[in-house]
Tab-separated table of C-alpha atoms and ligand atoms in Angstrom:
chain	number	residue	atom	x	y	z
A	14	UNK	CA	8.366	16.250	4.100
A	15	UNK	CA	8.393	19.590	5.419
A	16	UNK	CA	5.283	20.817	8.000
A	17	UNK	CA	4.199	23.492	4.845
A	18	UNK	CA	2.963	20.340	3.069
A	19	UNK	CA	1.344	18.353	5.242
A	20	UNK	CA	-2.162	19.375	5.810
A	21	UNK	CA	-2.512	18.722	9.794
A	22	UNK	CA	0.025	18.342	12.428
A	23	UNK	CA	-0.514	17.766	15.457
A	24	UNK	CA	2.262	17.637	18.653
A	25	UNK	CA	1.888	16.743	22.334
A	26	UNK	CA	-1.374	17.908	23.172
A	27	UNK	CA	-2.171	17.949	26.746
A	28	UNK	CA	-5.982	18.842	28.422
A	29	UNK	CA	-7.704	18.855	31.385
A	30	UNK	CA	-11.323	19.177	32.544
A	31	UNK	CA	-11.325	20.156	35.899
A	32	UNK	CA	-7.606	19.006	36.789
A	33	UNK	CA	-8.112	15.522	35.547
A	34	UNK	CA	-6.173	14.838	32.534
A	35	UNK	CA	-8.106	13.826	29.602
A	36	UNK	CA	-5.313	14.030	26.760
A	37	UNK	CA	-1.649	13.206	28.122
A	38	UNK	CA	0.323	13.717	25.030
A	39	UNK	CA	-1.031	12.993	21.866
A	40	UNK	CA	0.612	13.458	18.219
A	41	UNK	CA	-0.765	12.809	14.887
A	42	UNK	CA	-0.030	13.788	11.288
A	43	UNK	CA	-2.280	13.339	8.706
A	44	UNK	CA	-0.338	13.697	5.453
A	45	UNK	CA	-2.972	14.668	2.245
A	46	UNK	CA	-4.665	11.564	1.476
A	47	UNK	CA	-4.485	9.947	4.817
A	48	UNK	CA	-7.371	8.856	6.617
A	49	UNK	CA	-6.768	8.253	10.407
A	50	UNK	CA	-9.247	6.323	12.296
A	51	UNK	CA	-9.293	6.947	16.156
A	52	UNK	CA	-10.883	4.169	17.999
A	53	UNK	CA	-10.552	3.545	21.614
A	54	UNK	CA	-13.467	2.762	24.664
A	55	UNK	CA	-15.868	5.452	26.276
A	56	UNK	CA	-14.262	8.665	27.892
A	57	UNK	CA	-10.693	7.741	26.331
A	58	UNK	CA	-10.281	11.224	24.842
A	59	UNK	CA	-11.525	10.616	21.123
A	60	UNK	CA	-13.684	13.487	20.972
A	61	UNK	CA	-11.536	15.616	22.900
A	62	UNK	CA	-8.557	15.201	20.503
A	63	UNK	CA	-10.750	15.562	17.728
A	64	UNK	CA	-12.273	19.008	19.198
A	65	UNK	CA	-8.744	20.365	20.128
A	66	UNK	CA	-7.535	19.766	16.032
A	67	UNK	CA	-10.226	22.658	15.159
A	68	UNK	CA	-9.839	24.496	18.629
A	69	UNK	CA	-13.591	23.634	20.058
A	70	UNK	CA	-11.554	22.672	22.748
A	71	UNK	CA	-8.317	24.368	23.549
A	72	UNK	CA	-5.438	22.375	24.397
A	73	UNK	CA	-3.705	23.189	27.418
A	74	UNK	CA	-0.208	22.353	25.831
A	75	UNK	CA	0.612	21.155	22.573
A	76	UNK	CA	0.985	22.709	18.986
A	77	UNK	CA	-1.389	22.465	15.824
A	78	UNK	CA	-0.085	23.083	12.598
A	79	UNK	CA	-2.938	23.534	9.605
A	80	UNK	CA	-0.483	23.267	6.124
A	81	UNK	CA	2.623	24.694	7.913
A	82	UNK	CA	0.549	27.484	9.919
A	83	UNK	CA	0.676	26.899	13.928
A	84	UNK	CA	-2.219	27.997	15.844
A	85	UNK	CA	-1.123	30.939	17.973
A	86	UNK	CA	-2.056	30.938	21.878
A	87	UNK	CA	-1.784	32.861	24.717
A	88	UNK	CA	-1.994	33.044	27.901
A	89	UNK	CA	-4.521	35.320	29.958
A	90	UNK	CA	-5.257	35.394	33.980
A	91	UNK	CA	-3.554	32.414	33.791
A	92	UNK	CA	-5.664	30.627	30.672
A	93	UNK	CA	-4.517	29.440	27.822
A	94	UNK	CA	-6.567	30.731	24.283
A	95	UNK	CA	-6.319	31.308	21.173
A	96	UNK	CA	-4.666	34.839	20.501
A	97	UNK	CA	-6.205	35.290	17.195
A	98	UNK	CA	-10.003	34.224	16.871
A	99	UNK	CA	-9.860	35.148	13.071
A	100	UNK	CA	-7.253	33.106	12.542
A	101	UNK	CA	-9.185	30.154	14.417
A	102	UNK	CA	-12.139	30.744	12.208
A	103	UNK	CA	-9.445	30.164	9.337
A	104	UNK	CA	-8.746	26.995	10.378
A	105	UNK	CA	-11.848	25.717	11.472
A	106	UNK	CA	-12.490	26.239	7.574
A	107	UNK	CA	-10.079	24.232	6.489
A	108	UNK	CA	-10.872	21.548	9.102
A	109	UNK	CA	-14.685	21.160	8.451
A	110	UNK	CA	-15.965	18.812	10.999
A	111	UNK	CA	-19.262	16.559	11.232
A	112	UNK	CA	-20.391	15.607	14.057
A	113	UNK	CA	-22.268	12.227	15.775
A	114	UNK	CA	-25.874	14.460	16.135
A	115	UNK	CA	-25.383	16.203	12.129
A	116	UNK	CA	-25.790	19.921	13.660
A	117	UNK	CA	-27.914	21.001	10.845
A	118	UNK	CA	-29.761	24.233	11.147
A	119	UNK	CA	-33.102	23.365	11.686
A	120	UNK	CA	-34.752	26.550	10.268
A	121	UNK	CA	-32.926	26.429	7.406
A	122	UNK	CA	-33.516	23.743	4.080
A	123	UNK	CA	-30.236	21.244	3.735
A	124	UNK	CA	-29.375	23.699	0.582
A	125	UNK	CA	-29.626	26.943	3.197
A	126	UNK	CA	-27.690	24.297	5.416
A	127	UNK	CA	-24.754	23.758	2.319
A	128	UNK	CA	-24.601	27.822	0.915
A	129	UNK	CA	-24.648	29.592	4.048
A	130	UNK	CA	-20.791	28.760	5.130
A	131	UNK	CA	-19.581	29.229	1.556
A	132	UNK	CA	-21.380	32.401	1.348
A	133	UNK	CA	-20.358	34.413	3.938
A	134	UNK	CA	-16.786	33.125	4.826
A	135	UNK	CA	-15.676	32.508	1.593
A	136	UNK	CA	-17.353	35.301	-0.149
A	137	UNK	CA	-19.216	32.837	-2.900
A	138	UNK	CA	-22.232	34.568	-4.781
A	139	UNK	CA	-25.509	32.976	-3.927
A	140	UNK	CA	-25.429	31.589	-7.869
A	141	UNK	CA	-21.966	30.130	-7.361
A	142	UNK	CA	-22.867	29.018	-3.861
A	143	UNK	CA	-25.979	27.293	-5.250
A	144	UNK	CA	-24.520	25.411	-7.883
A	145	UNK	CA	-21.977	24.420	-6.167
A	146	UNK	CA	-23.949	23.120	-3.273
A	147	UNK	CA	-26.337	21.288	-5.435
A	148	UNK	CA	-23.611	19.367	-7.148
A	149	UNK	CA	-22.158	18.320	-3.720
A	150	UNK	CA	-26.129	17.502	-2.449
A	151	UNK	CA	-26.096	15.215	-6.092
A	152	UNK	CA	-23.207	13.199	-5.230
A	153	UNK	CA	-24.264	12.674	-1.866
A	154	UNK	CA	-27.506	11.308	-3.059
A	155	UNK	CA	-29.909	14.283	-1.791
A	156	UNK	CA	-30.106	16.624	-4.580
A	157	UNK	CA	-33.987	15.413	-4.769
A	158	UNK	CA	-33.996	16.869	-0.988
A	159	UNK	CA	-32.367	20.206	-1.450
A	160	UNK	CA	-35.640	22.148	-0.241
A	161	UNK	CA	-36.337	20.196	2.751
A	162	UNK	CA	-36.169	21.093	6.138
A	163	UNK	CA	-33.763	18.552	8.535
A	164	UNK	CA	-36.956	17.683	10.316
A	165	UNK	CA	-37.967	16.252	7.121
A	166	UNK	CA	-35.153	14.352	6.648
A	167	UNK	CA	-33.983	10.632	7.941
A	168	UNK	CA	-30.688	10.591	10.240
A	169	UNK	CA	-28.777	8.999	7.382
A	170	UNK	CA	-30.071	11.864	4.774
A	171	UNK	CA	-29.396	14.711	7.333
A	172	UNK	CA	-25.654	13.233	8.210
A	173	UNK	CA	-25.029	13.223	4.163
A	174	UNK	CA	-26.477	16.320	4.344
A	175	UNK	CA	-23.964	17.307	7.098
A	176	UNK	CA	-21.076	15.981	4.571
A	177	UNK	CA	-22.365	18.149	2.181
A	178	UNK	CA	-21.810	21.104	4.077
A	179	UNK	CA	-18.803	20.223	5.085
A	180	UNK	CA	-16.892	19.295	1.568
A	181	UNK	CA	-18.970	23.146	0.633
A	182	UNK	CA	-16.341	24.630	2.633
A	183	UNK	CA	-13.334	23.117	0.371
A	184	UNK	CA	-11.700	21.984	3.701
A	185	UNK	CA	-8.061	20.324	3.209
A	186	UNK	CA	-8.803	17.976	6.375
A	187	UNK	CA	-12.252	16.272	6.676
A	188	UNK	CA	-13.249	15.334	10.943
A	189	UNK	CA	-15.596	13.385	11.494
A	190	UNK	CA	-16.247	12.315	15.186
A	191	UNK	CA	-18.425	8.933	14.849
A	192	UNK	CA	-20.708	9.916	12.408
A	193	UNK	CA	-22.685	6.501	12.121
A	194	UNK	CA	-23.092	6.010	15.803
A	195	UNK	CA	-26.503	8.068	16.513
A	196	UNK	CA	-28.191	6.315	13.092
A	197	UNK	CA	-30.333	3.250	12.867
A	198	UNK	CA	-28.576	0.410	11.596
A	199	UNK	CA	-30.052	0.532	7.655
A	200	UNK	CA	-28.490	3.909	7.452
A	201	UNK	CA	-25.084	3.677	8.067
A	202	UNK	CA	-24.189	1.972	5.303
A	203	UNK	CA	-24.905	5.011	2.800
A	204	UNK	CA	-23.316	7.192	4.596
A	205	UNK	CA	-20.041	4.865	5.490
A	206	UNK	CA	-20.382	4.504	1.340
A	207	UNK	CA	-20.313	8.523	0.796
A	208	UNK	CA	-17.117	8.461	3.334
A	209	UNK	CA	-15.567	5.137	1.486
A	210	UNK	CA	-15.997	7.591	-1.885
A	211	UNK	CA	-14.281	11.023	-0.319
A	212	UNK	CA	-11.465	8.498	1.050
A	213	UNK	CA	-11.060	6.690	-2.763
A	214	UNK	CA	-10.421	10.223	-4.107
A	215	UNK	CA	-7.638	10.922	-1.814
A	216	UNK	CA	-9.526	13.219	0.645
A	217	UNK	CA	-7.484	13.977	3.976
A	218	UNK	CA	-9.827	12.347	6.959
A	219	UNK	CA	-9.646	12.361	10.594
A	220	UNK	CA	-12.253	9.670	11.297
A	221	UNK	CA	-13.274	8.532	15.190
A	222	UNK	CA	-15.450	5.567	14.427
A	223	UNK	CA	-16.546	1.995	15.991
A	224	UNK	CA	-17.048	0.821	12.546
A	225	UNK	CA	-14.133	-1.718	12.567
A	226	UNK	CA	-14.961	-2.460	8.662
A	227	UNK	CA	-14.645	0.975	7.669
A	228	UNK	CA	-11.324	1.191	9.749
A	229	UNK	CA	-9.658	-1.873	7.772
A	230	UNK	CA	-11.003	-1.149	4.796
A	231	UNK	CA	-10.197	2.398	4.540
A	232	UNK	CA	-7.859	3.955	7.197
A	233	UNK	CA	-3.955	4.630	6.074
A	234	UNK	CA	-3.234	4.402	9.994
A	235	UNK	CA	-5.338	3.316	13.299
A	236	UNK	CA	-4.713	4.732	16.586
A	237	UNK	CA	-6.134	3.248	19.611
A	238	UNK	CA	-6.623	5.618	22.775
A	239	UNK	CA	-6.860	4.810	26.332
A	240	UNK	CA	-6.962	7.372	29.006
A	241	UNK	CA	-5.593	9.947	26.867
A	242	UNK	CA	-2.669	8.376	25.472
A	243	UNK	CA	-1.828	6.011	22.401
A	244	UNK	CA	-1.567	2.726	23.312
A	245	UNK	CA	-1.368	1.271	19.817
A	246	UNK	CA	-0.569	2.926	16.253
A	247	UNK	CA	-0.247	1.561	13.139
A	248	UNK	CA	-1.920	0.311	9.876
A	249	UNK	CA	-4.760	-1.202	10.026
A	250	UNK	CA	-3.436	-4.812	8.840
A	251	UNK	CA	-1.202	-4.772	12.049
A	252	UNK	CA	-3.469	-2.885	14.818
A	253	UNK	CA	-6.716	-4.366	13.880
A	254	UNK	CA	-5.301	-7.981	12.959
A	255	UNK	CA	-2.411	-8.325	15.243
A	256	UNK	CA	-2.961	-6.486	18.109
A	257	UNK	CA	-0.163	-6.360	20.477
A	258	UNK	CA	-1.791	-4.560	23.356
A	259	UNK	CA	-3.825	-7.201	25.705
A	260	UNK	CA	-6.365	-3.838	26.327
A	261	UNK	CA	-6.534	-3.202	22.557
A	262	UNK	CA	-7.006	-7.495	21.852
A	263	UNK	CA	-9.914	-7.120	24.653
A	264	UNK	CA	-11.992	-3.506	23.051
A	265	UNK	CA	-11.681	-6.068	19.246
A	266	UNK	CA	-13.515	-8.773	21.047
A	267	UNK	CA	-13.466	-12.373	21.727
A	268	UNK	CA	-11.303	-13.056	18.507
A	269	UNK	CA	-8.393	-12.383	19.941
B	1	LIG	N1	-16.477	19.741	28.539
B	1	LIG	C1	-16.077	18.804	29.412
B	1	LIG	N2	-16.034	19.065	30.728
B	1	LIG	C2	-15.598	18.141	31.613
B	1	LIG	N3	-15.184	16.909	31.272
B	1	LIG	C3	-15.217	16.588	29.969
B	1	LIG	C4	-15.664	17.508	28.967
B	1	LIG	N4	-15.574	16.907	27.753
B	1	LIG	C5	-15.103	15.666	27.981
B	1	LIG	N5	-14.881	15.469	29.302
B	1	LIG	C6	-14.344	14.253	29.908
B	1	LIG	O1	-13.172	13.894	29.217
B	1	LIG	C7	-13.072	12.499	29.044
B	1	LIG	C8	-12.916	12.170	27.579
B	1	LIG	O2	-14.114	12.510	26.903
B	1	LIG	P1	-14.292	12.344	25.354
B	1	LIG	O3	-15.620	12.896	25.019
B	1	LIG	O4	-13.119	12.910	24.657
B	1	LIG	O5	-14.268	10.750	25.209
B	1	LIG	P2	-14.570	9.835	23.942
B	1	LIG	O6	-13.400	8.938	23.791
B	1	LIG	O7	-14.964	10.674	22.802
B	1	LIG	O8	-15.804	8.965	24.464
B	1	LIG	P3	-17.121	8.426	23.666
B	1	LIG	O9	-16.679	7.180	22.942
B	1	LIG	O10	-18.080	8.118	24.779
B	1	LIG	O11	-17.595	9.507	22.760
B	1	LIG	C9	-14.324	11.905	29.686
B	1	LIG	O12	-13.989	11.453	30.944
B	1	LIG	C10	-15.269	13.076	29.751
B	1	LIG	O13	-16.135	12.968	30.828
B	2	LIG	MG1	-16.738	10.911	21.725
């Protein structure tokens, strides 16, 4: 397949945080439907990888390629950026990203939270932006709670919410960087349901999760991370089932 077509490349990143090394090389591509789960222990680069695919980090080596379009950098007093901000705000669009702690705005209601992307970066009217936002609030269960504040909401409502806002954005690749892990344990099931649902109708997914169900069930490919590298890649029925790594038989547990 050529790079135009497939939604999110990814090539040899490389980054450091005060001259350690936190990514050593990592690749992915996500072809359109795929949903990647990155799993791996504590401080093995998960986020990191994740943030460098919509430049919240920037990599210090490496390539990413959004549907054929590499990310141009440069190189100033010595620092690698971005050379074109708009065309990192471009991305980020099309890589919407939710996030462990939901990052809604608190002063505005979850429909403010939805519109206010849609309206000013892709130009929607506030009519168009409004009906579109309260469909994507109905399928995600909330549009009863499209006037309330976040504060008013439950962590599983608000992360929804924070789906909402994302899919407002028409992204091509979803990110989501272990969106169940800050909720109580009687919430993560609707919003692992709302994820099953965007990955049944072929949505593109980066996914960093400890939800080993969700990863089996759902993932096209699993890659486990340690210390900044792949250790193990694969589908789920090999990585998760028959683990050939002793490190990645150890993070699954005592079954293996
Ligand atoms: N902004 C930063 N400045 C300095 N070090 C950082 C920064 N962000 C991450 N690190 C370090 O990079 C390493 C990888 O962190 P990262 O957040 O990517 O891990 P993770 O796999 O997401 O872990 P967790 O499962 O705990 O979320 C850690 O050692 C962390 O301390
Ligand atoms: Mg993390």
């Amino acid at each position: 397949m050529a790079n135009t077509e497939i939604p999110l490349v990814v090539r040899d990143l490389h980054k450091q945080f005060n001259d350690t090394p936190v990514l050593e090389g990592l690749s992915l591509e996500a072809h359109e439907g795929d949903v990647i789960t990155l799993i791996g222990a504590s401080g093995s680069g998960k986020s990191t990888f994740l943030r460098c695919m919509n430049l919240l980090e920037v990599p210090d080596a490496g390539e990413v390629i959004v549907h054929g379009e590499p990310v141009a950098f440069q190189t100033r007093r010595g620092k690698r950026e971005p050379a074109d901000w708009r065309q990192v705000e471009r991305i980020r669009a099309r890589l919407s990203m939710v996030f462990q702690g939901f990052n809604l705005w608190a002063h505005m209601t979850l429909i403010g939270n939805v519109i206010e992307a849609p309206r000013h970066v892709l130009g929607l009217s506030k009519r168009e932006a409004h009906e579109r936002g309260m469909a994507l609030l109905e399928r995600v269960g909330l549009a009863d709670r499209a006037g309330y504040f976040p504060a008013q909401l439950s962590g599983g409502q608000q992360q929804r919410g924070a789906i909402a806002r994302a899919l407002a954005m028409e992204p091509e690749v979803l990110l989501f960087d272990e969106p169940t892990s800050a909720l109580d344990p009687e919430l993560v099931g609707d919003v692992l349901k709302v994820m099953r649902e965007l990955a049944d109708e072929g949505r593109t997914m980066v996914v960093v999760t400890h939800e080993m169900d969700f990863a089996r069930d759902v993932a096209s490919q699993v890659m486990y991370l340690h210390a900044g590298r792949v250790e193990e890649a694969g589908p789920p029925s090999e990585v998760l089932v028959n683990p050939e790594s002793a490190r990645l038989q150890q993070f699954l547990g005592p079954r293996f």
